[in-house]
Amino acid sequence: MPYEYDDQNIFAKILRCEIPNDTVMETDFTLAFRDITPAAPEHILVIPKGSYVNYDHFATDATDAEILDFTRVVGAITHTIKAAPNGGGNGYRLITNAGHDGVQDVPHMHMHIIAGRRLGRMIQPA
Ligand code: AMP
């Protein structure tokens, strides 16, 4: 079943400049900005500018150029925030939530980059 994109979601409004954001990096295809409710000292959201609901939608329907650009931006930010281990950083975590079980709140594809403190185990046992 094809995805239906809700263009009234908050990240669509950010992309249309209807609400402000704290931009970290921007390219032709990708926008990265600080999460309004950070879970750690560094918490950045990376979104494609295209209308994709979640990761599997993006991975299936985005162009190679969009996917390449998105991936490069995520990688670049790990260095910008000095979290990349090969630059002496202490590491980071990437999270992309999808759907009900993934507890996705905003239905526009986004990657969380979280860093700046020891994050603990990824998933608590049920
Ligand atoms: P998710 O649960 O994966 O959909 O995460 C959505 C994230 O968007 C949460 O971490 C929110 O804190 C964040 N968020 C919601 N509204 C804004 C906003 N206006 N600017 C920046 N981050 C936001």
Short mmCIF file of N, CA and C in Angstrom, two decimals, residues 3 18-19 22 27 30 39 47 49 51 53 61 67-68 78 91 105 108 110 116 120 126:
data_model
loop_
_atom_site.label_atom_id
_atom_site.label_comp_id
_atom_site.label_asym_id
_atom_site.label_seq_id
_atom_site.Cartn_x
_atom_site.Cartn_y
_atom_site.Cartn_z
N TYR A 3 2.35 4.93 0.77
CA TYR A 3 2.26 5.83 1.92
C TYR A 3 1.52 7.10 1.54
N GLU A 18 7.41 27.81 8.08
CA GLU A 18 6.24 28.32 8.79
C GLU A 18 6.49 28.37 10.29
N ILE A 19 7.42 27.54 10.76
CA ILE A 19 7.85 27.62 12.15
C ILE A 19 9.38 27.56 12.18
N ASP A 22 16.33 25.40 14.76
CA ASP A 22 17.73 25.69 15.08
C ASP A 22 18.60 24.84 14.14
N THR A 27 21.47 21.21 3.10
CA THR A 27 21.92 20.99 1.73
C THR A 27 20.69 21.08 0.82
N THR A 30 18.55 17.95 2.18
CA THR A 30 18.52 17.52 3.58
C THR A 30 18.59 18.73 4.52
N ALA A 39 17.34 14.79 24.32
CA ALA A 39 17.48 13.64 25.22
C ALA A 39 18.90 13.52 25.75
N ILE A 47 16.48 15.41 8.50
CA ILE A 47 15.29 15.06 7.70
C ILE A 47 15.58 15.29 6.22
N LYS A 49 14.35 16.66 2.63
CA LYS A 49 13.40 17.70 2.24
C LYS A 49 12.21 17.12 1.47
N SER A 51 9.06 14.47 0.64
CA SER A 51 7.91 14.08 1.46
C SER A 51 7.88 12.57 1.71
N VAL A 53 7.46 9.50 4.66
CA VAL A 53 6.83 9.30 5.97
C VAL A 53 7.81 8.72 6.99
N ASP A 61 11.61 4.92 -2.00
CA ASP A 61 11.15 5.88 -3.03
C ASP A 61 12.10 7.05 -3.28
N ILE A 67 19.31 9.96 -1.08
CA ILE A 67 19.81 9.02 -0.07
C ILE A 67 21.28 9.26 0.21
N LEU A 68 22.04 9.50 -0.83
CA LEU A 68 23.47 9.77 -0.65
C LEU A 68 23.67 11.04 0.17
N THR A 78 28.16 13.90 12.77
CA THR A 78 28.86 13.19 13.85
C THR A 78 30.24 13.81 14.08
N GLY A 91 31.44 8.87 20.77
CA GLY A 91 30.41 8.08 20.10
C GLY A 91 29.05 8.74 20.10
N ASP A 105 6.38 9.87 16.49
CA ASP A 105 5.43 10.95 16.76
C ASP A 105 5.21 11.84 15.53
N HIS A 108 7.14 12.46 9.40
CA HIS A 108 8.08 12.84 8.34
C HIS A 108 9.40 12.16 8.70
N HIS A 110 12.76 10.98 9.82
CA HIS A 110 13.84 11.70 10.52
C HIS A 110 14.76 10.73 11.22
N GLY A 116 26.84 12.89 23.57
CA GLY A 116 27.23 13.82 24.61
C GLY A 116 27.13 13.27 26.02
N GLY A 120 23.45 4.37 27.73
CA GLY A 120 22.85 3.16 28.30
C GLY A 120 22.42 2.19 27.22
N ALA A 126 11.40 -5.90 28.07
CA ALA A 126 9.95 -5.72 28.28
C ALA A 126 9.55 -6.16 29.68
#
